[in-house]
Amino acid sequence: MNPAGISGALPAGESIPPSGPDFASVPQRRATRVSAAQPSAAQPSAAKANTPRTSAPANAAWLSVARTDAAQPGTAQRDAGQTDTAKSVGVQGDRARSVRKTRREELAAFLKSRRARIGPEEVGLPVGSRRRTPGLRREEVAQLAGVGVTWYTWLEQGRDINASVQVLDAISRTLCLDGAERAHLYRLADVQTIPSPHVDGPVPDELQVILDHVDPLPAVLLSARYDVIAHNAAYAALCPLFTTSSKNVVRMVFLAPECCNPYPGDMEHKARMVGFLRGAYAKNLNDPLWTEFIDELVAASPLFAEMWARNDVAVPRGRSKVIRNIVTGDVDMVVTSLSLPTIAGAWLQILTPSDEAGWTQLRALVAMTPEERRQPWLAHFAQAHPDVPL
């Protein structure tokens, strides 16, 4: 039984047989070449008169062929090289099948262990008196995940079947997998793209403590999609448009007008942001939230659409940039990016003034009350963007 939409087992790889020259055609081809070198009957016979008459051995043509072969690259060497290549391909195929088999065995053990730790009462199922195994039954997992019982049984038995991202997501939710377990499931199932988990819950207290203690340096915790997950007070003071409304850096940078855009100009930095986004998008190709996000920006921003069409890929790097703030004016900052393994796909960005003038501007901004910082923004929007709420 194979449910609709699920492909069956992949065919085993086939080794490439060695190919060699067509030896059957060698005598005829080379014999023709030898005879062509001999004088024709229509040519003058003067050369014959001056040449002693000798009887040629019966195997003279084969001798010429042997001499011709000796002057060319060795046929035996070519055959040996082709055979070695075929053996190498065969060894690599065997190794790939062995690795895939091991992954399937690990996948089977992992699914069984995750299923065993969830009690039926935790998912609203009756416990019953005839339950002989701990945790959920296979058919219960299949029912809750919305997949076929036979197909899930095959998956848990480690059979060589393919699973879509949607099906793995459903199984992940049913088995209550966290971000690390979900990524592990994707790898064991040989899924090339591992979607980044969406950070919807509260940030761990220790991370917020770190952000707060970095103050007065502005610091922010960003997702792979440039969503603002957490920040400190200094970051909110310097980049208020990033911490309000949609709380997404890319959306604001490409959609906000130049007069109050936190990243004015600087096409190189914007292109690098799009390049980083492109690399993260490749890990989330089947995530509808990512697809909707990219489609929105392509439709709303011609600049983003043009940069996205380049297919460039980049990583964040430390560099100087100008941060525009209505209260203090433009501030020169150095951006430092740090990866954060505790939240998959998330990373820290810390802004440091690049000179003493920047430090003076930042200290003055942080020393203001929230209302003092808010008034200049309200006045600007009332004059330049009266239809846009702040």
Short mmCIF file of C-alpha atoms in Angstrom, two decimals:
data_model
loop_
_atom_site.label_atom_id
_atom_site.label_comp_id
_atom_site.label_asym_id
_atom_site.label_seq_id
_atom_site.Cartn_x
_atom_site.Cartn_y
_atom_site.Cartn_z
CA MET A 1 0.00 0.00 0.00
CA ASN A 2 1.46 3.34 -1.00
CA PRO A 3 -0.54 6.51 -0.13
CA ALA A 4 -1.05 9.12 -2.82
CA GLY A 5 1.68 11.70 -3.09
CA ILE A 6 4.39 9.49 -1.55
CA SER A 7 6.94 8.07 -3.95
CA GLY A 8 8.29 4.57 -3.53
CA ALA A 9 11.81 3.28 -3.07
CA LEU A 10 14.53 4.73 -5.20
CA PRO A 11 16.26 2.35 -7.62
CA ALA A 12 19.70 1.22 -6.62
CA GLY A 13 22.54 2.92 -8.43
CA GLU A 14 24.07 1.13 -11.39
CA SER A 15 27.81 0.87 -11.89
CA ILE A 16 29.21 2.10 -15.18
CA PRO A 17 30.78 -0.79 -17.21
CA PRO A 18 34.28 -0.12 -18.57
CA SER A 19 34.40 0.79 -22.23
CA GLY A 20 37.39 0.12 -24.49
CA PRO A 21 38.34 0.57 -28.12
CA ASP A 22 36.77 -1.53 -30.85
CA PHE A 23 39.65 -3.94 -31.45
CA ALA A 24 37.77 -5.70 -34.27
CA SER A 25 38.17 -2.66 -36.48
CA VAL A 26 41.88 -2.11 -35.79
CA PRO A 27 43.42 -4.45 -38.44
CA GLN A 28 41.22 -3.18 -41.26
CA ARG A 29 41.70 0.49 -40.40
CA ARG A 30 45.44 0.27 -39.91
CA ALA A 31 46.02 -2.08 -42.83
CA THR A 32 44.32 0.47 -45.06
CA ARG A 33 46.63 3.14 -43.71
CA VAL A 34 49.69 1.03 -44.45
CA SER A 35 48.62 0.16 -48.01
CA ALA A 36 47.90 3.80 -48.75
CA ALA A 37 51.53 4.59 -48.05
CA GLN A 38 52.70 2.20 -50.77
CA PRO A 39 53.26 3.41 -54.38
CA SER A 40 50.26 2.95 -56.65
CA ALA A 41 50.34 1.07 -59.96
CA ALA A 42 49.89 4.32 -61.93
CA GLN A 43 53.10 5.83 -60.48
CA PRO A 44 56.44 5.57 -62.35
CA SER A 45 58.38 2.39 -61.64
CA ALA A 46 61.79 4.07 -61.49
CA ALA A 47 61.90 3.63 -57.78
CA LYS A 48 61.32 -0.07 -58.21
CA ALA A 49 64.21 -0.37 -60.63
CA ASN A 50 66.63 1.15 -58.14
CA THR A 51 65.31 -0.88 -55.22
CA PRO A 52 66.61 -4.41 -54.60
CA ARG A 53 63.90 -7.02 -54.89
CA THR A 54 63.30 -8.65 -51.54
CA SER A 55 60.51 -10.88 -50.40
CA ALA A 56 58.43 -9.24 -47.67
CA PRO A 57 57.51 -11.41 -44.69
CA ALA A 58 53.92 -12.55 -44.51
CA ASN A 59 53.30 -10.55 -41.33
CA ALA A 60 54.67 -7.22 -42.58
CA ALA A 61 51.29 -5.46 -42.26
CA TRP A 62 50.93 -6.53 -38.63
CA LEU A 63 54.48 -5.40 -37.95
CA SER A 64 53.55 -1.94 -39.26
CA VAL A 65 50.47 -1.95 -37.09
CA ALA A 66 52.53 -2.87 -34.05
CA ARG A 67 54.98 -0.04 -34.78
CA THR A 68 52.11 2.40 -35.20
CA ASP A 69 50.65 1.32 -31.87
CA ALA A 70 54.01 1.74 -30.22
CA ALA A 71 54.09 5.38 -31.31
CA GLN A 72 50.60 6.11 -29.89
CA PRO A 73 49.45 6.32 -26.24
CA GLY A 74 49.19 2.84 -24.79
CA THR A 75 45.81 1.24 -25.34
CA ALA A 76 46.37 -0.92 -22.28
CA GLN A 77 46.91 2.20 -20.15
CA ARG A 78 43.67 3.74 -21.42
CA ASP A 79 41.79 0.53 -20.66
CA ALA A 80 43.29 0.39 -17.17
CA GLY A 81 42.30 4.02 -16.49
CA GLN A 82 38.74 3.42 -17.62
CA THR A 83 38.52 0.31 -15.47
CA ASP A 84 39.84 2.21 -12.43
CA THR A 85 37.24 4.95 -13.02
CA ALA A 86 34.46 2.39 -13.17
CA LYS A 87 35.70 0.77 -9.96
CA SER A 88 35.84 4.19 -8.25
CA VAL A 89 32.25 4.97 -9.31
CA GLY A 90 31.15 1.59 -8.01
CA VAL A 91 32.88 2.11 -4.64
CA GLN A 92 31.33 5.56 -4.25
CA GLY A 93 27.90 4.16 -5.06
CA ASP A 94 28.33 1.40 -2.48
CA ARG A 95 29.44 3.94 0.12
CA ALA A 96 26.44 6.20 -0.59
CA ARG A 97 24.04 3.27 -0.25
CA SER A 98 25.70 2.25 3.01
CA VAL A 99 25.39 5.76 4.45
CA ARG A 100 21.74 5.97 3.39
CA LYS A 101 21.03 2.58 5.00
CA THR A 102 22.67 3.72 8.25
CA ARG A 103 20.62 6.92 8.24
CA ARG A 104 17.42 4.94 7.77
CA GLU A 105 18.33 2.74 10.73
CA GLU A 106 19.01 5.82 12.84
CA LEU A 107 15.71 7.33 11.66
CA ALA A 108 13.81 4.22 12.71
CA ALA A 109 15.37 4.22 16.17
CA PHE A 110 14.80 7.96 16.59
CA LEU A 111 11.11 7.80 15.65
CA LYS A 112 10.51 4.86 17.99
CA SER A 113 12.17 6.68 20.90
CA ARG A 114 10.20 9.89 20.30
CA ARG A 115 6.94 7.95 20.01
CA ALA A 116 7.60 6.06 23.24
CA ARG A 117 8.01 9.20 25.33
CA ILE A 118 4.54 10.64 24.56
CA GLY A 119 1.62 9.28 26.56
CA PRO A 120 -1.78 8.97 24.88
CA GLU A 121 -3.33 11.23 27.49
CA GLU A 122 -0.96 14.04 26.40
CA VAL A 123 -2.58 14.14 22.95
CA GLY A 124 -6.15 13.57 24.06
CA LEU A 125 -6.34 9.81 23.43
CA PRO A 126 -7.72 7.27 25.91
CA VAL A 127 -5.10 5.27 27.80
CA GLY A 128 -6.96 1.95 27.72
CA SER A 129 -6.19 -1.20 29.66
CA ARG A 130 -4.67 -3.31 26.88
CA ARG A 131 -1.78 -1.01 25.98
CA ARG A 132 1.37 -3.13 26.05
CA THR A 133 3.90 -0.60 24.80
CA PRO A 134 4.89 2.76 26.31
CA GLY A 135 3.82 5.89 24.51
CA LEU A 136 1.79 6.11 21.34
CA ARG A 137 1.10 3.32 18.88
CA ARG A 138 2.22 3.65 15.28
CA GLU A 139 -1.34 3.90 14.02
CA GLU A 140 -2.02 6.69 16.53
CA VAL A 141 0.96 8.70 15.29
CA ALA A 142 -0.17 8.17 11.70
CA GLN A 143 -3.71 9.26 12.52
CA LEU A 144 -2.62 12.39 14.38
CA ALA A 145 -0.14 13.32 11.64
CA GLY A 146 -2.64 12.68 8.85
CA VAL A 147 -0.55 10.07 7.00
CA GLY A 148 -1.20 6.46 6.05
CA VAL A 149 -0.58 3.82 8.69
CA THR A 150 1.30 1.55 6.30
CA TRP A 151 3.48 4.38 5.05
CA TYR A 152 4.39 5.52 8.57
CA THR A 153 5.14 1.91 9.54
CA TRP A 154 7.53 1.68 6.60
CA LEU A 155 9.19 4.95 7.64
CA GLU A 156 9.66 3.75 11.22
CA GLN A 157 10.99 0.42 9.98
CA GLY A 158 13.73 2.24 8.11
CA ARG A 159 12.55 1.35 4.64
CA ASP A 160 13.94 3.33 1.72
CA ILE A 161 10.97 5.63 1.03
CA ASN A 162 10.79 9.36 0.40
CA ALA A 163 9.08 11.84 2.73
CA SER A 164 7.98 15.36 1.87
CA VAL A 165 8.65 18.39 4.04
CA GLN A 166 4.93 18.73 4.82
CA VAL A 167 4.71 15.14 6.07
CA LEU A 168 7.84 15.48 8.22
CA ASP A 169 6.46 18.71 9.69
CA ALA A 170 3.22 16.91 10.59
CA ILE A 171 5.15 14.10 12.25
CA SER A 172 7.31 16.64 14.10
CA ARG A 173 4.24 18.35 15.52
CA THR A 174 2.66 15.04 16.50
CA LEU A 175 5.81 13.88 18.30
CA CYS A 176 6.31 17.33 19.89
CA LEU A 177 9.85 17.71 18.53
CA ASP A 178 11.83 20.81 19.37
CA GLY A 179 13.99 22.71 16.88
CA ALA A 180 17.08 20.51 17.27
CA GLU A 181 15.05 17.29 17.05
CA ARG A 182 13.17 18.54 14.01
CA ALA A 183 16.42 19.37 12.18
CA HIS A 184 17.77 15.93 13.16
CA LEU A 185 14.66 14.27 11.70
CA TYR A 186 15.12 16.12 8.41
CA ARG A 187 18.76 15.04 8.12
CA LEU A 188 18.00 11.40 8.85
CA ALA A 189 15.19 11.45 6.25
CA ASP A 190 17.64 12.77 3.61
CA VAL A 191 15.75 16.04 3.16
CA GLN A 192 18.13 18.58 1.63
CA THR A 193 16.46 21.73 2.97
CA ILE A 194 15.97 21.98 6.72
CA PRO A 195 13.55 24.83 7.50
CA SER A 196 14.56 27.18 10.28
CA PRO A 197 12.15 27.01 13.21
CA HIS A 198 9.90 30.02 13.69
CA VAL A 199 10.72 31.78 16.95
CA ASP A 200 7.33 32.64 18.36
CA GLY A 201 7.83 32.00 22.06
CA PRO A 202 9.72 34.04 24.66
CA VAL A 203 13.47 34.42 24.34
CA PRO A 204 15.48 32.57 27.00
CA ASP A 205 16.11 34.82 30.00
CA GLU A 206 19.88 34.48 29.76
CA LEU A 207 19.88 35.92 26.22
CA GLN A 208 17.88 38.96 27.25
CA VAL A 209 20.26 39.44 30.18
CA ILE A 210 23.20 39.48 27.76
CA LEU A 211 21.47 42.00 25.52
CA ASP A 212 20.67 44.24 28.47
CA HIS A 213 24.22 44.11 29.82
CA VAL A 214 25.67 45.09 26.44
CA ASP A 215 23.88 48.44 26.86
CA PRO A 216 24.72 51.26 26.07
CA LEU A 217 25.79 49.48 22.89
CA PRO A 218 22.74 48.80 20.72
CA ALA A 219 22.24 45.03 20.34
CA VAL A 220 19.56 42.93 18.65
CA LEU A 221 18.77 39.25 18.19
CA LEU A 222 17.68 38.54 14.58
CA SER A 223 16.21 35.51 12.87
CA ALA A 224 17.44 34.18 9.53
CA ARG A 225 14.65 36.24 7.94
CA TYR A 226 15.80 39.43 9.75
CA ASP A 227 12.88 39.35 12.18
CA VAL A 228 13.65 41.25 15.39
CA ILE A 229 13.39 38.57 18.09
CA ALA A 230 14.78 40.58 21.01
CA HIS A 231 16.74 43.79 21.59
CA ASN A 232 17.97 46.10 24.31
CA ALA A 233 16.90 49.65 25.14
CA ALA A 234 19.79 51.26 23.25
CA TYR A 235 18.79 49.49 20.02
CA ALA A 236 15.19 50.64 20.40
CA ALA A 237 16.44 54.21 20.88
CA LEU A 238 18.73 54.13 17.84
CA CYS A 239 16.48 52.14 15.45
CA PRO A 240 12.88 52.63 16.61
CA LEU A 241 11.40 51.69 13.22
CA PHE A 242 12.96 48.22 13.50
CA THR A 243 11.37 47.52 16.88
CA THR A 244 7.83 48.65 16.08
CA SER A 245 5.23 47.66 13.48
CA SER A 246 6.30 44.49 11.59
CA LYS A 247 9.61 44.20 13.47
CA ASN A 248 11.53 43.13 10.38
CA VAL A 249 14.75 44.83 9.32
CA VAL A 250 14.67 43.92 5.61
CA ARG A 251 11.07 45.01 5.14
CA MET A 252 11.77 48.41 6.70
CA VAL A 253 15.07 48.96 4.86
CA PHE A 254 13.54 48.33 1.42
CA LEU A 255 10.12 49.90 1.98
CA ALA A 256 10.80 52.96 4.19
CA PRO A 257 11.43 56.29 2.40
CA GLU A 258 14.99 57.54 2.26
CA CYS A 259 14.35 60.49 4.60
CA CYS A 260 13.77 58.27 7.62
CA ASN A 261 15.22 54.96 6.43
CA PRO A 262 17.50 53.54 9.16
CA TYR A 263 19.95 52.39 6.43
CA PRO A 264 20.10 55.30 3.97
CA GLY A 265 21.80 54.67 0.65
CA ASP A 266 24.56 52.07 1.01
CA MET A 267 23.61 49.79 -1.88
CA GLU A 268 26.47 47.43 -1.04
CA HIS A 269 25.09 46.73 2.44
CA LYS A 270 21.57 46.23 1.12
CA ALA A 271 22.84 43.83 -1.54
CA ARG A 272 24.68 41.86 1.14
CA MET A 273 21.48 41.67 3.20
CA VAL A 274 19.63 40.23 0.19
CA GLY A 275 22.50 37.80 -0.40
CA PHE A 276 22.29 36.53 3.17
CA LEU A 277 18.52 36.24 2.82
CA ARG A 278 18.98 34.22 -0.39
CA GLY A 279 21.23 31.72 1.41
CA ALA A 280 18.75 31.34 4.27
CA TYR A 281 15.85 30.99 1.83
CA ALA A 282 17.53 27.95 0.25
CA LYS A 283 17.11 26.16 3.59
CA ASN A 284 13.41 27.02 3.72
CA LEU A 285 12.21 26.44 0.17
CA ASN A 286 9.03 24.66 1.24
CA ASP A 287 8.12 27.05 4.06
CA PRO A 288 5.00 29.06 3.10
CA LEU A 289 5.93 31.89 5.49
CA TRP A 290 9.25 32.35 3.70
CA THR A 291 7.64 32.17 0.27
CA GLU A 292 5.03 34.75 1.23
CA PHE A 293 7.69 37.03 2.72
CA ILE A 294 9.88 36.99 -0.40
CA ASP A 295 6.92 37.42 -2.76
CA GLU A 296 5.76 40.44 -0.74
CA LEU A 297 9.14 42.18 -0.95
CA VAL A 298 9.58 41.42 -4.67
CA ALA A 299 6.18 42.94 -5.40
CA ALA A 300 6.59 45.99 -3.14
CA SER A 301 10.22 46.98 -3.78
CA PRO A 302 11.73 47.22 -7.29
CA LEU A 303 15.19 47.50 -5.70
CA PHE A 304 14.72 44.31 -3.73
CA ALA A 305 13.33 42.55 -6.81
CA GLU A 306 16.36 43.59 -8.85
CA MET A 307 18.83 42.45 -6.16
CA TRP A 308 16.93 39.22 -5.57
CA ALA A 309 17.06 38.39 -9.28
CA ARG A 310 20.88 38.49 -9.18
CA ASN A 311 20.91 35.24 -7.15
CA ASP A 312 23.90 36.48 -5.14
CA VAL A 313 24.68 34.75 -1.84
CA ALA A 314 26.51 36.42 1.07
CA VAL A 315 27.07 36.21 4.82
CA PRO A 316 26.89 39.02 7.39
CA ARG A 317 30.20 40.66 8.13
CA GLY A 318 31.47 43.41 10.39
CA ARG A 319 31.64 46.75 8.64
CA SER A 320 31.03 50.45 9.16
CA LYS A 321 27.66 51.86 8.19
CA VAL A 322 25.52 54.93 8.74
CA ILE A 323 22.42 54.64 10.94
CA ARG A 324 19.87 57.39 10.30
CA ASN A 325 17.98 58.67 13.34
CA ILE A 326 15.61 61.66 13.23
CA VAL A 327 16.61 62.75 16.75
CA THR A 328 20.42 62.75 16.49
CA GLY A 329 20.99 62.68 12.75
CA ASP A 330 23.18 60.12 11.00
CA VAL A 331 25.46 58.09 13.29
CA ASP A 332 28.54 56.18 12.06
CA MET A 333 28.51 52.68 13.58
CA VAL A 334 30.48 49.46 13.22
CA VAL A 335 28.27 46.36 12.87
CA THR A 336 29.45 43.11 14.48
CA SER A 337 27.53 39.89 13.79
CA LEU A 338 27.73 36.78 15.99
CA SER A 339 26.09 33.40 15.39
CA LEU A 340 23.91 31.94 18.13
CA PRO A 341 23.61 28.11 18.15
CA THR A 342 21.02 28.06 20.97
CA ILE A 343 18.34 29.32 18.54
CA ALA A 344 18.61 27.77 15.09
CA GLY A 345 19.18 30.40 12.41
CA ALA A 346 19.35 33.29 14.89
CA TRP A 347 22.29 35.67 15.25
CA LEU A 348 23.34 38.67 17.32
CA GLN A 349 24.10 42.09 15.86
CA ILE A 350 25.95 44.62 18.01
CA LEU A 351 26.47 48.26 16.93
CA THR A 352 29.50 50.22 18.14
CA PRO A 353 30.17 53.92 17.39
CA SER A 354 33.07 54.23 14.97
CA ASP A 355 34.38 57.54 16.40
CA GLU A 356 34.02 59.90 19.34
CA ALA A 357 31.32 61.92 17.59
CA GLY A 358 29.25 58.76 17.31
CA TRP A 359 29.73 58.01 21.01
CA THR A 360 28.55 61.52 21.87
CA GLN A 361 25.43 61.11 19.75
CA LEU A 362 24.65 57.69 21.21
CA ARG A 363 25.10 58.82 24.84
CA ALA A 364 22.84 61.81 24.27
CA LEU A 365 20.18 59.61 22.66
CA VAL A 366 20.21 57.01 25.43
CA ALA A 367 20.06 59.72 28.12
CA MET A 368 16.72 61.01 26.76
CA THR A 369 13.39 59.81 28.03
CA PRO A 370 11.26 57.68 25.64
CA GLU A 371 8.87 60.61 25.20
CA GLU A 372 11.71 63.02 24.34
CA ARG A 373 12.89 60.61 21.64
CA ARG A 374 9.38 60.04 20.32
CA GLN A 375 8.42 63.70 19.73
CA PRO A 376 10.84 64.39 16.83
CA TRP A 377 9.62 61.24 15.06
CA LEU A 378 5.99 62.26 15.48
CA ALA A 379 6.74 65.72 14.09
CA HIS A 380 8.59 64.26 11.10
CA PHE A 381 5.82 61.82 10.21
CA ALA A 382 3.14 64.50 10.62
CA GLN A 383 4.96 66.70 8.12
CA ALA A 384 6.48 64.19 5.64
CA HIS A 385 4.15 61.19 5.94
CA PRO A 386 0.79 62.37 7.30
CA ASP A 387 -1.00 59.22 6.07
CA VAL A 388 1.39 56.81 7.78
CA PRO A 389 0.68 56.03 11.46
CA LEU A 390 3.67 55.81 13.77
#
